[in-house]
Amino acid sequence: MSADKTQPLWGMVIDLDRCTGCQACVVACKQENNVPFSSREEAAYGREISWIRVMAVTEGEFPKVKIRYMPLLCQQCDAPPCTRVCPTRATYKNPQGIVGQIYPRCIGCRYCANACPYQVKYFNWYNWSHFRWPAEMRESLNPDVSLRPKGVIEKCTFCHHRLQHAREQAAIEGRPVESTDFVPACVSSCPARAMVFGDLRDPESTVHKLAASPRAFRMLEDLGTEPKVVYLKEGEWNATTGG
Amino acid sequence: MLRGFWIAGVSLLLVIGAVLVGSGRERSVRQPIQFNHAKHKAAGLECSFCHQGVDGQAFAGLPPLETCAICHTAPMTESAEEAKLATLIVKGEPVPWQRLYGLAPHVFFSHRRHLQLAQLECKTCHGPIEDATTPPVRPAVKHSMKWCMSCHEQRGASLDCMACHR
């Protein structure tokens, strides 16, 4: 499917100078998308699912060590390597540029997970019922997001279910969808306001302006994946010297 | 030789029979109270009086006990079905209505979109339920993906997988 220029091109900017590594986005994402919390054993097998995770990047050597935090989620590539290897077209880039995963269509071959240079596509090893969620937490399941069955790949969709509602609301109001119509759960939860979301194509939008900053970079951009998640480099502030 | 034909013939019949019985046995829905849509339409009630979300929300919803209680605290007819309802109203127990239509949980469907914007009639998707004198035991219209897609194609609505899947 080709890009539809009449619709926003959704993108995210993450300011690493502001990110404190607090994990609020990680919790908000799991809550929003019905991602179960994993146990120690599952994590040890490498089976933990976390559509967004905070990577800690250690730099330097003792005593001059520095840790940088980097939230990592699906980069919503404009040239996604994952969709090209899918034998069933269960994963594809939709007209709004979002990389989707159609769960009933997915056969769980995991080609896409292996093709993803960011390692942000997760195989579902367990049925949802495997995680005996506390009764109180069942009440908080989000009805807008389906529970993924065992044996499929799942991933961040920029909270596409929020976009479904935003599109409907805009249609009811008889106007096109705008840059500020919705934000994903991670963005709305960030206490440091390190994450910004909107239409990369709209010159008035904050994401568009920030993406043009000299601090902006895209992860592994040499690969030609054209991510729609843009990071802003940290300044020269240094933990050891304090300035 | 003739015996061989007999055995083959009988087994073939059995197989055909099994297939017919199997396919005919669709899930049929039994409602706890024999609700009569036609009579309530005649009483002048709008669909949205009972299916409150239908105009403004994704889900149309089934009526809670309070909706029935507006009129049915005192009996209006001799009907045994109405008596059942009256007992539940006295006890304050909700009627355990069974769902007739229901998409797989991985599909997003919104009534608001199809009524307020697409201006469709209930009939197009639910058949003539307004004239039903007893609750339908199976859906009048099969809500398959093909069905959604063929109308979307005709009406120029979205065909993007992610528009409907979640």
mmCIF file of C-alpha atoms in Angstrom:
data_model
loop_
_atom_site.group_PDB
_atom_site.id
_atom_site.type_symbol
_atom_site.label_atom_id
_atom_site.label_comp_id
_atom_site.label_asym_id
_atom_site.label_seq_id
_atom_site.Cartn_x
_atom_site.Cartn_y
_atom_site.Cartn_z
ATOM 1 C CA MET A 1 0.000 0.000 0.000
ATOM 2 C CA SER A 2 1.328 3.390 -0.911
ATOM 3 C CA ALA A 3 1.548 6.343 1.392
ATOM 4 C CA ASP A 4 -1.493 8.564 1.432
ATOM 5 C CA LYS A 5 -0.256 12.157 1.340
ATOM 6 C CA THR A 6 -3.575 13.546 2.502
ATOM 7 C CA GLN A 7 -3.132 11.887 5.861
ATOM 8 C CA PRO A 8 -0.679 12.758 8.621
ATOM 9 C CA LEU A 9 2.646 10.968 8.728
ATOM 10 C CA TRP A 10 2.803 9.974 12.359
ATOM 11 C CA GLY A 11 6.145 10.267 14.085
ATOM 12 C CA MET A 12 7.735 10.615 17.483
ATOM 13 C CA VAL A 13 10.618 12.609 18.871
ATOM 14 C CA ILE A 14 12.387 11.456 22.033
ATOM 15 C CA ASP A 15 14.663 13.936 23.764
ATOM 16 C CA LEU A 16 17.373 11.895 25.470
ATOM 17 C CA ASP A 17 18.418 14.948 27.460
ATOM 18 C CA ARG A 18 15.058 14.900 29.175
ATOM 19 C CA CYS A 19 14.610 11.154 29.587
ATOM 20 C CA THR A 20 15.350 10.082 33.138
ATOM 21 C CA GLY A 21 14.872 6.376 32.485
ATOM 22 C CA CYS A 22 11.928 6.298 34.901
ATOM 23 C CA GLN A 23 10.047 3.541 32.992
ATOM 24 C CA ALA A 24 6.680 5.309 33.188
ATOM 25 C CA CYS A 25 6.316 4.807 29.433
ATOM 26 C CA VAL A 26 7.016 1.096 29.804
ATOM 27 C CA VAL A 27 4.293 0.661 32.409
ATOM 28 C CA ALA A 28 1.829 2.869 30.534
ATOM 29 C CA CYS A 29 2.392 0.882 27.348
ATOM 30 C CA LYS A 30 1.808 -2.470 29.024
ATOM 31 C CA GLN A 31 -1.322 -1.173 30.673
ATOM 32 C CA GLU A 32 -2.662 0.383 27.492
ATOM 33 C CA ASN A 33 -1.937 -2.560 25.220
ATOM 34 C CA ASN A 34 -2.775 -5.455 27.527
ATOM 35 C CA VAL A 35 0.817 -6.645 27.580
ATOM 36 C CA PRO A 36 1.201 -9.034 30.502
ATOM 37 C CA PHE A 37 3.966 -8.562 33.040
ATOM 38 C CA SER A 38 6.451 -11.363 32.731
ATOM 39 C CA SER A 39 8.060 -13.447 35.420
ATOM 40 C CA ARG A 40 11.731 -13.844 36.201
ATOM 41 C CA GLU A 41 11.833 -17.253 34.491
ATOM 42 C CA GLU A 42 10.221 -16.011 31.289
ATOM 43 C CA ALA A 43 12.588 -13.066 31.170
ATOM 44 C CA ALA A 44 15.521 -15.452 31.651
ATOM 45 C CA TYR A 45 14.375 -17.364 28.560
ATOM 46 C CA GLY A 46 14.273 -14.082 26.668
ATOM 47 C CA ARG A 47 10.512 -14.294 26.338
ATOM 48 C CA GLU A 48 9.583 -11.032 27.976
ATOM 49 C CA ILE A 49 7.340 -8.782 25.930
ATOM 50 C CA SER A 50 7.710 -5.042 26.238
ATOM 51 C CA TRP A 51 6.629 -3.022 23.244
ATOM 52 C CA ILE A 52 8.725 -0.181 24.598
ATOM 53 C CA ARG A 53 11.738 -0.719 26.815
ATOM 54 C CA VAL A 54 14.361 1.572 28.276
ATOM 55 C CA MET A 55 17.837 0.575 27.225
ATOM 56 C CA ALA A 56 20.668 1.566 29.520
ATOM 57 C CA VAL A 57 23.752 2.362 27.482
ATOM 58 C CA THR A 58 26.921 2.410 29.551
ATOM 59 C CA GLU A 59 29.698 4.656 28.373
ATOM 60 C CA GLY A 60 33.283 5.037 29.565
ATOM 61 C CA GLU A 61 35.209 3.100 32.168
ATOM 62 C CA PHE A 62 35.371 3.328 35.912
ATOM 63 C CA PRO A 63 35.667 5.858 37.464
ATOM 64 C CA LYS A 64 34.368 7.868 34.533
ATOM 65 C CA VAL A 65 31.227 5.899 33.827
ATOM 66 C CA LYS A 66 28.094 7.336 32.382
ATOM 67 C CA ILE A 67 24.754 5.680 31.757
ATOM 68 C CA ARG A 68 22.484 6.966 29.069
ATOM 69 C CA TYR A 69 18.878 5.909 28.856
ATOM 70 C CA MET A 70 17.239 5.279 25.554
ATOM 71 C CA PRO A 71 13.581 4.289 25.210
ATOM 72 C CA LEU A 72 13.347 1.773 22.384
ATOM 73 C CA LEU A 73 10.113 1.026 20.599
ATOM 74 C CA CYS A 74 9.134 0.089 17.054
ATOM 75 C CA GLN A 75 10.804 2.765 14.943
ATOM 76 C CA GLN A 76 7.876 2.673 12.501
ATOM 77 C CA CYS A 77 10.318 2.561 9.607
ATOM 78 C CA ASP A 78 9.206 4.108 6.368
ATOM 79 C CA ALA A 79 11.228 1.380 4.625
ATOM 80 C CA PRO A 80 10.629 -1.441 7.085
ATOM 81 C CA PRO A 81 12.813 -4.522 6.668
ATOM 82 C CA CYS A 82 10.306 -6.630 8.622
ATOM 83 C CA THR A 83 7.371 -6.312 6.228
ATOM 84 C CA ARG A 84 9.417 -7.417 3.237
ATOM 85 C CA VAL A 85 10.071 -10.868 4.663
ATOM 86 C CA CYS A 86 6.537 -11.603 5.862
ATOM 87 C CA PRO A 87 5.202 -14.567 3.862
ATOM 88 C CA THR A 88 1.551 -13.791 4.658
ATOM 89 C CA ARG A 89 1.494 -9.970 4.626
ATOM 90 C CA ALA A 90 0.366 -10.039 8.204
ATOM 91 C CA THR A 91 2.839 -7.260 8.826
ATOM 92 C CA TYR A 92 2.768 -4.334 6.445
ATOM 93 C CA LYS A 93 3.013 -0.558 6.356
ATOM 94 C CA ASN A 94 -0.397 1.047 6.226
ATOM 95 C CA PRO A 95 -1.336 4.219 4.318
ATOM 96 C CA GLN A 96 -0.620 6.326 7.391
ATOM 97 C CA GLY A 97 2.890 4.893 7.588
ATOM 98 C CA ILE A 98 2.239 2.765 10.648
ATOM 99 C CA VAL A 99 3.686 -0.715 10.633
ATOM 100 C CA GLY A 100 0.873 -3.025 11.583
ATOM 101 C CA GLN A 101 0.633 -6.620 12.624
ATOM 102 C CA ILE A 102 -2.636 -8.359 11.754
ATOM 103 C CA TYR A 103 -2.679 -11.025 14.432
ATOM 104 C CA PRO A 104 -5.199 -13.460 12.884
ATOM 105 C CA ARG A 105 -3.124 -13.410 9.709
ATOM 106 C CA CYS A 106 0.216 -14.014 11.464
ATOM 107 C CA ILE A 107 1.554 -17.561 11.392
ATOM 108 C CA GLY A 108 4.328 -16.938 13.902
ATOM 109 C CA CYS A 109 7.241 -17.739 11.596
ATOM 110 C CA ARG A 110 9.275 -14.958 13.214
ATOM 111 C CA TYR A 111 11.002 -13.911 9.998
ATOM 112 C CA CYS A 112 9.999 -10.335 10.735
ATOM 113 C CA ALA A 113 11.340 -10.430 14.279
ATOM 114 C CA ASN A 114 14.676 -11.565 12.940
ATOM 115 C CA ALA A 115 14.693 -9.034 10.139
ATOM 116 C CA CYS A 116 14.102 -6.164 12.553
ATOM 117 C CA PRO A 117 17.405 -4.426 13.289
ATOM 118 C CA TYR A 118 15.915 -2.876 16.432
ATOM 119 C CA GLN A 119 14.638 -6.156 17.872
ATOM 120 C CA VAL A 120 11.284 -4.711 18.775
ATOM 121 C CA LYS A 121 9.008 -7.426 17.443
ATOM 122 C CA TYR A 122 8.076 -9.956 20.057
ATOM 123 C CA PHE A 123 6.992 -13.541 19.743
ATOM 124 C CA ASN A 124 4.141 -14.541 22.000
ATOM 125 C CA TRP A 125 5.186 -17.723 23.748
ATOM 126 C CA TYR A 126 2.187 -18.045 25.989
ATOM 127 C CA ASN A 127 -1.521 -17.833 25.873
ATOM 128 C CA TRP A 128 -2.813 -14.846 27.655
ATOM 129 C CA SER A 129 -4.372 -17.042 30.323
ATOM 130 C CA HIS A 130 -0.890 -18.309 31.203
ATOM 131 C CA PHE A 131 -0.441 -15.100 33.157
ATOM 132 C CA ARG A 132 -2.851 -15.538 35.998
ATOM 133 C CA TRP A 133 -3.650 -11.850 36.183
ATOM 134 C CA PRO A 134 -5.026 -10.693 39.477
ATOM 135 C CA ALA A 135 -8.798 -10.254 39.283
ATOM 136 C CA GLU A 136 -8.492 -6.523 39.944
ATOM 137 C CA MET A 137 -6.233 -6.166 36.933
ATOM 138 C CA ARG A 138 -8.580 -7.993 34.610
ATOM 139 C CA GLU A 139 -10.982 -5.137 35.126
ATOM 140 C CA SER A 140 -8.400 -2.776 33.707
ATOM 141 C CA LEU A 141 -7.904 -4.610 30.415
ATOM 142 C CA ASN A 142 -8.260 -2.248 27.505
ATOM 143 C CA PRO A 143 -11.223 -3.361 25.342
ATOM 144 C CA ASP A 144 -9.839 -1.413 22.383
ATOM 145 C CA VAL A 145 -6.861 -3.732 22.060
ATOM 146 C CA SER A 146 -7.238 -7.452 21.410
ATOM 147 C CA LEU A 147 -5.410 -10.058 23.443
ATOM 148 C CA ARG A 148 -2.852 -11.727 21.242
ATOM 149 C CA PRO A 149 -3.013 -15.487 20.983
ATOM 150 C CA LYS A 150 -0.027 -17.726 21.539
ATOM 151 C CA GLY A 151 2.245 -18.093 18.544
ATOM 152 C CA VAL A 152 2.015 -14.687 16.888
ATOM 153 C CA ILE A 153 4.358 -11.735 16.703
ATOM 154 C CA GLU A 154 3.220 -8.582 18.439
ATOM 155 C CA LYS A 155 4.539 -5.053 18.443
ATOM 156 C CA CYS A 156 4.010 -1.360 19.076
ATOM 157 C CA THR A 157 1.482 0.212 16.704
ATOM 158 C CA PHE A 158 1.810 3.845 17.888
ATOM 159 C CA CYS A 159 -1.409 3.017 19.793
ATOM 160 C CA HIS A 160 -3.298 2.646 16.532
ATOM 161 C CA HIS A 161 -6.553 1.980 18.414
ATOM 162 C CA ARG A 162 -6.377 5.562 19.637
ATOM 163 C CA LEU A 163 -6.011 6.652 16.034
ATOM 164 C CA GLN A 164 -9.097 4.606 15.087
ATOM 165 C CA HIS A 165 -11.110 6.668 17.544
ATOM 166 C CA ALA A 166 -9.419 9.930 16.529
ATOM 167 C CA ARG A 167 -10.235 9.251 12.874
ATOM 168 C CA GLU A 168 -13.849 8.628 13.747
ATOM 169 C CA GLN A 169 -14.061 11.770 15.866
ATOM 170 C CA ALA A 170 -12.522 13.869 13.103
ATOM 171 C CA ALA A 171 -14.912 12.353 10.542
ATOM 172 C CA ILE A 172 -17.888 13.162 12.778
ATOM 173 C CA GLU A 173 -16.652 16.730 13.076
ATOM 174 C CA GLY A 174 -16.241 16.804 9.305
ATOM 175 C CA ARG A 175 -12.549 17.666 9.252
ATOM 176 C CA PRO A 176 -9.311 15.882 8.422
ATOM 177 C CA VAL A 177 -7.275 14.238 11.179
ATOM 178 C CA GLU A 178 -4.814 16.700 12.681
ATOM 179 C CA SER A 179 -1.413 16.432 14.260
ATOM 180 C CA THR A 180 -2.726 16.962 17.793
ATOM 181 C CA ASP A 181 -5.672 14.551 17.597
ATOM 182 C CA PHE A 182 -4.038 11.770 19.533
ATOM 183 C CA VAL A 183 -0.872 10.663 21.272
ATOM 184 C CA PRO A 184 0.220 7.141 22.178
ATOM 185 C CA ALA A 185 0.080 6.065 25.817
ATOM 186 C CA CYS A 186 3.847 6.294 26.357
ATOM 187 C CA VAL A 187 3.906 9.913 25.255
ATOM 188 C CA SER A 188 1.004 10.917 27.471
ATOM 189 C CA SER A 189 2.633 9.252 30.488
ATOM 190 C CA CYS A 190 6.111 10.772 30.216
ATOM 191 C CA PRO A 191 6.573 12.962 33.298
ATOM 192 C CA ALA A 192 9.680 14.609 31.855
ATOM 193 C CA ARG A 193 7.909 15.425 28.583
ATOM 194 C CA ALA A 194 10.777 13.761 26.784
ATOM 195 C CA MET A 195 8.475 12.320 24.138
ATOM 196 C CA VAL A 196 6.572 14.306 21.547
ATOM 197 C CA PHE A 197 4.184 12.941 18.944
ATOM 198 C CA GLY A 198 2.506 14.274 15.847
ATOM 199 C CA ASP A 199 2.495 14.737 12.103
ATOM 200 C CA LEU A 200 6.049 14.807 10.735
ATOM 201 C CA ARG A 201 4.779 16.276 7.478
ATOM 202 C CA ASP A 202 3.012 19.250 9.070
ATOM 203 C CA PRO A 203 5.533 22.134 9.199
ATOM 204 C CA GLU A 204 3.665 23.659 12.163
ATOM 205 C CA SER A 205 3.904 20.544 14.307
ATOM 206 C CA THR A 206 6.323 20.232 17.229
ATOM 207 C CA VAL A 207 7.667 16.909 15.957
ATOM 208 C CA HIS A 208 8.432 18.428 12.577
ATOM 209 C CA LYS A 209 10.371 21.282 14.170
ATOM 210 C CA LEU A 210 12.235 19.068 16.640
ATOM 211 C CA ALA A 211 13.122 16.552 13.937
ATOM 212 C CA ALA A 212 14.961 19.369 12.142
ATOM 213 C CA SER A 213 17.094 20.135 15.212
ATOM 214 C CA PRO A 214 20.863 19.666 14.897
ATOM 215 C CA ARG A 215 20.608 17.260 17.838
ATOM 216 C CA ALA A 216 18.269 14.970 15.920
ATOM 217 C CA PHE A 217 19.350 11.507 14.801
ATOM 218 C CA ARG A 218 17.609 8.293 13.845
ATOM 219 C CA MET A 219 18.732 4.980 15.160
ATOM 220 C CA LEU A 220 20.892 2.910 12.789
ATOM 221 C CA GLU A 221 19.880 5.278 10.049
ATOM 222 C CA ASP A 222 22.649 4.043 7.755
ATOM 223 C CA LEU A 223 20.604 0.922 7.242
ATOM 224 C CA GLY A 224 18.154 2.938 5.194
ATOM 225 C CA THR A 225 15.163 1.957 7.292
ATOM 226 C CA GLU A 226 13.957 5.572 7.535
ATOM 227 C CA PRO A 227 12.620 5.414 11.088
ATOM 228 C CA LYS A 228 9.778 7.711 12.121
ATOM 229 C CA VAL A 229 11.078 7.780 15.653
ATOM 230 C CA VAL A 230 13.650 10.553 15.988
ATOM 231 C CA TYR A 231 15.997 10.898 18.942
ATOM 232 C CA LEU A 232 17.556 14.111 20.186
ATOM 233 C CA LYS A 233 21.147 13.620 21.332
ATOM 234 C CA GLU A 234 22.124 14.386 24.864
ATOM 235 C CA GLY A 235 24.082 17.579 25.448
ATOM 236 C CA GLU A 236 27.637 17.625 26.663
ATOM 237 C CA TRP A 237 26.609 17.472 30.312
ATOM 238 C CA ASN A 238 28.749 14.854 31.998
ATOM 239 C CA ALA A 239 27.853 12.831 35.080
ATOM 240 C CA THR A 240 31.393 12.656 36.355
ATOM 241 C CA THR A 241 32.359 16.269 36.013
ATOM 242 C CA GLY A 242 28.900 17.598 36.645
ATOM 243 C CA GLY A 243 29.208 20.140 33.903
ATOM 244 C CA MET B 1 -19.961 -57.290 -6.021
ATOM 245 C CA LEU B 2 -23.466 -55.999 -5.275
ATOM 246 C CA ARG B 3 -22.631 -56.097 -1.558
ATOM 247 C CA GLY B 4 -19.603 -53.913 -2.202
ATOM 248 C CA PHE B 5 -21.839 -51.299 -3.844
ATOM 249 C CA TRP B 6 -24.206 -51.431 -0.909
ATOM 250 C CA ILE B 7 -21.452 -50.763 1.605
ATOM 251 C CA ALA B 8 -19.995 -47.998 -0.500
ATOM 252 C CA GLY B 9 -23.448 -46.461 -1.026
ATOM 253 C CA VAL B 10 -24.380 -46.553 2.645
ATOM 254 C CA SER B 11 -21.048 -45.098 3.757
ATOM 255 C CA LEU B 12 -21.403 -42.322 1.194
ATOM 256 C CA LEU B 13 -24.863 -41.497 2.508
ATOM 257 C CA LEU B 14 -23.555 -41.478 6.067
ATOM 258 C CA VAL B 15 -20.776 -39.073 5.136
ATOM 259 C CA ILE B 16 -23.157 -36.753 3.288
ATOM 260 C CA GLY B 17 -25.566 -36.906 6.209
ATOM 261 C CA ALA B 18 -22.839 -36.093 8.715
ATOM 262 C CA VAL B 19 -21.721 -33.101 6.659
ATOM 263 C CA LEU B 20 -25.284 -31.803 6.334
ATOM 264 C CA VAL B 21 -26.021 -32.204 10.044
ATOM 265 C CA GLY B 22 -22.676 -30.661 10.963
ATOM 266 C CA SER B 23 -23.154 -27.596 8.775
ATOM 267 C CA GLY B 24 -26.789 -27.166 9.780
ATOM 268 C CA ARG B 25 -25.904 -27.074 13.428
ATOM 269 C CA GLU B 26 -25.054 -23.405 13.714
ATOM 270 C CA ARG B 27 -24.908 -21.932 17.156
ATOM 271 C CA SER B 28 -28.491 -21.050 17.985
ATOM 272 C CA VAL B 29 -29.249 -18.411 20.577
ATOM 273 C CA ARG B 30 -31.947 -18.903 23.215
ATOM 274 C CA GLN B 31 -33.088 -15.812 25.076
ATOM 275 C CA PRO B 32 -34.250 -15.958 28.687
ATOM 276 C CA ILE B 33 -37.372 -13.932 27.841
ATOM 277 C CA GLN B 34 -39.261 -14.099 24.549
ATOM 278 C CA PHE B 35 -38.863 -10.418 23.798
ATOM 279 C CA ASN B 36 -41.055 -9.030 21.041
ATOM 280 C CA HIS B 37 -39.441 -6.317 18.926
ATOM 281 C CA ALA B 38 -42.541 -5.735 16.782
ATOM 282 C CA LYS B 39 -44.804 -4.918 19.755
ATOM 283 C CA HIS B 40 -42.324 -2.430 21.178
ATOM 284 C CA LYS B 41 -41.896 -0.787 17.821
ATOM 285 C CA ALA B 42 -45.685 -0.493 17.693
ATOM 286 C CA ALA B 43 -45.536 1.068 21.172
ATOM 287 C CA GLY B 44 -43.545 3.836 19.478
ATOM 288 C CA LEU B 45 -40.089 3.110 20.861
ATOM 289 C CA GLU B 46 -36.975 4.105 18.914
ATOM 290 C CA CYS B 47 -34.207 1.532 18.614
ATOM 291 C CA SER B 48 -31.903 3.834 20.555
ATOM 292 C CA PHE B 49 -34.319 3.883 23.490
ATOM 293 C CA CYS B 50 -33.121 0.380 24.341
ATOM 294 C CA HIS B 51 -29.849 0.164 22.410
ATOM 295 C CA GLN B 52 -28.501 3.360 23.873
ATOM 296 C CA GLY B 53 -25.033 3.429 22.380
ATOM 297 C CA VAL B 54 -26.144 2.933 18.825
ATOM 298 C CA ASP B 55 -26.030 6.563 17.700
ATOM 299 C CA GLY B 56 -23.052 7.862 19.579
ATOM 300 C CA GLN B 57 -20.848 4.926 20.448
ATOM 301 C CA ALA B 58 -19.119 1.888 19.038
ATOM 302 C CA PHE B 59 -21.369 -0.552 20.869
ATOM 303 C CA ALA B 60 -25.131 -0.458 20.582
ATOM 304 C CA GLY B 61 -25.552 -2.313 23.871
ATOM 305 C CA LEU B 62 -28.452 -4.346 25.200
ATOM 306 C CA PRO B 63 -30.989 -2.713 27.533
ATOM 307 C CA PRO B 64 -30.412 -2.923 31.289
ATOM 308 C CA LEU B 65 -33.239 -3.991 33.607
ATOM 309 C CA GLU B 66 -33.999 -0.356 34.484
ATOM 310 C CA THR B 67 -35.035 0.332 30.894
ATOM 311 C CA CYS B 68 -37.658 -2.408 30.961
ATOM 312 C CA ALA B 69 -38.731 -1.327 34.459
ATOM 313 C CA ILE B 70 -39.771 2.087 33.139
ATOM 314 C CA CYS B 71 -42.935 0.467 31.790
ATOM 315 C CA HIS B 72 -43.102 -3.008 33.238
ATOM 316 C CA THR B 73 -43.402 -2.480 37.008
ATOM 317 C CA ALA B 74 -47.133 -3.207 36.714
ATOM 318 C CA PRO B 75 -48.265 -5.940 34.285
ATOM 319 C CA MET B 76 -49.698 -4.745 31.000
ATOM 320 C CA THR B 77 -50.543 -8.089 29.413
ATOM 321 C CA GLU B 78 -51.417 -11.654 30.372
ATOM 322 C CA SER B 79 -48.122 -12.815 28.917
ATOM 323 C CA ALA B 80 -46.108 -15.400 30.886
ATOM 324 C CA GLU B 81 -42.985 -13.818 29.420
ATOM 325 C CA GLU B 82 -43.915 -10.486 30.918
ATOM 326 C CA ALA B 83 -44.480 -12.252 34.253
ATOM 327 C CA LYS B 84 -40.915 -13.606 34.069
ATOM 328 C CA LEU B 85 -39.696 -10.081 33.541
ATOM 329 C CA ALA B 86 -41.775 -8.813 36.472
ATOM 330 C CA THR B 87 -40.181 -11.386 38.796
ATOM 331 C CA LEU B 88 -36.708 -10.272 37.764
ATOM 332 C CA ILE B 89 -37.642 -6.620 38.239
ATOM 333 C CA VAL B 90 -38.896 -7.319 41.787
ATOM 334 C CA LYS B 91 -35.698 -9.205 42.594
ATOM 335 C CA GLY B 92 -33.580 -6.556 40.892
ATOM 336 C CA GLU B 93 -31.820 -9.235 38.857
ATOM 337 C CA PRO B 94 -30.573 -8.295 35.398
ATOM 338 C CA VAL B 95 -31.979 -10.278 32.453
ATOM 339 C CA PRO B 96 -29.206 -12.575 31.161
ATOM 340 C CA TRP B 97 -29.613 -11.584 27.467
ATOM 341 C CA GLN B 98 -27.520 -13.626 25.075
ATOM 342 C CA ARG B 99 -25.564 -11.928 22.298
ATOM 343 C CA LEU B 100 -26.742 -12.676 18.797
ATOM 344 C CA TYR B 101 -24.172 -10.672 16.863
ATOM 345 C CA GLY B 102 -20.571 -10.465 17.904
ATOM 346 C CA LEU B 103 -17.358 -10.073 15.994
ATOM 347 C CA ALA B 104 -14.093 -11.708 16.935
ATOM 348 C CA PRO B 105 -12.307 -9.536 19.508
ATOM 349 C CA HIS B 106 -9.602 -8.623 17.002
ATOM 350 C CA VAL B 107 -12.068 -6.559 14.939
ATOM 351 C CA PHE B 108 -12.950 -2.928 15.550
ATOM 352 C CA PHE B 109 -16.453 -1.925 14.563
ATOM 353 C CA SER B 110 -18.262 1.252 15.437
ATOM 354 C CA HIS B 111 -22.005 1.831 15.166
ATOM 355 C CA ARG B 112 -21.516 5.585 15.380
ATOM 356 C CA ARG B 113 -19.411 5.549 12.227
ATOM 357 C CA HIS B 114 -21.940 3.531 10.275
ATOM 358 C CA LEU B 115 -25.054 5.343 11.467
ATOM 359 C CA GLN B 116 -24.065 8.984 11.938
ATOM 360 C CA LEU B 117 -21.705 9.098 8.984
ATOM 361 C CA ALA B 118 -22.548 6.312 6.578
ATOM 362 C CA GLN B 119 -26.287 6.777 7.316
ATOM 363 C CA LEU B 120 -27.003 3.067 7.033
ATOM 364 C CA GLU B 121 -30.177 1.414 8.233
ATOM 365 C CA CYS B 122 -30.176 -1.205 10.949
ATOM 366 C CA LYS B 123 -31.853 -3.546 8.469
ATOM 367 C CA THR B 124 -28.854 -3.587 6.147
ATOM 368 C CA CYS B 125 -26.781 -5.311 8.805
ATOM 369 C CA HIS B 126 -29.341 -6.956 11.093
ATOM 370 C CA GLY B 127 -32.203 -7.913 8.794
ATOM 371 C CA PRO B 128 -35.837 -7.140 9.661
ATOM 372 C CA ILE B 129 -35.428 -7.568 13.427
ATOM 373 C CA GLU B 130 -37.867 -4.730 14.101
ATOM 374 C CA ASP B 131 -40.659 -7.020 12.854
ATOM 375 C CA ALA B 132 -39.542 -9.999 14.920
ATOM 376 C CA THR B 133 -42.197 -11.275 17.302
ATOM 377 C CA THR B 134 -39.779 -13.649 19.012
ATOM 378 C CA PRO B 135 -36.023 -13.244 19.470
ATOM 379 C CA PRO B 136 -34.096 -14.431 16.406
ATOM 380 C CA VAL B 137 -32.174 -17.612 17.169
ATOM 381 C CA ARG B 138 -29.473 -16.908 14.617
ATOM 382 C CA PRO B 139 -28.104 -13.815 12.911
ATOM 383 C CA ALA B 140 -30.038 -12.708 9.847
ATOM 384 C CA VAL B 141 -26.848 -11.390 8.252
ATOM 385 C CA LYS B 142 -23.502 -13.124 8.447
ATOM 386 C CA HIS B 143 -20.893 -10.561 9.466
ATOM 387 C CA SER B 144 -17.906 -11.959 7.654
ATOM 388 C CA MET B 145 -14.913 -9.968 6.543
ATOM 389 C CA LYS B 146 -15.957 -10.449 2.923
ATOM 390 C CA TRP B 147 -19.273 -8.831 3.736
ATOM 391 C CA CYS B 148 -17.671 -5.777 5.353
ATOM 392 C CA MET B 149 -15.179 -5.488 2.504
ATOM 393 C CA SER B 150 -17.731 -5.678 -0.306
ATOM 394 C CA CYS B 151 -19.702 -2.746 1.068
ATOM 395 C CA HIS B 152 -16.517 -0.810 1.824
ATOM 396 C CA GLU B 153 -15.422 -1.349 -1.749
ATOM 397 C CA GLN B 154 -18.758 -0.133 -3.130
ATOM 398 C CA ARG B 155 -18.903 2.861 -0.823
ATOM 399 C CA GLY B 156 -15.248 3.808 -1.077
ATOM 400 C CA ALA B 157 -14.619 3.264 2.639
ATOM 401 C CA SER B 158 -11.291 2.080 4.013
ATOM 402 C CA LEU B 159 -9.899 -1.291 2.947
ATOM 403 C CA ASP B 160 -6.816 -1.016 5.134
ATOM 404 C CA CYS B 161 -6.406 -4.055 7.380
ATOM 405 C CA MET B 162 -5.588 -1.869 10.345
ATOM 406 C CA ALA B 163 -8.779 0.157 9.979
ATOM 407 C CA CYS B 164 -10.767 -2.868 11.135
ATOM 408 C CA HIS B 165 -8.252 -5.062 12.921
ATOM 409 C CA ARG B 166 -6.745 -4.281 16.286
#
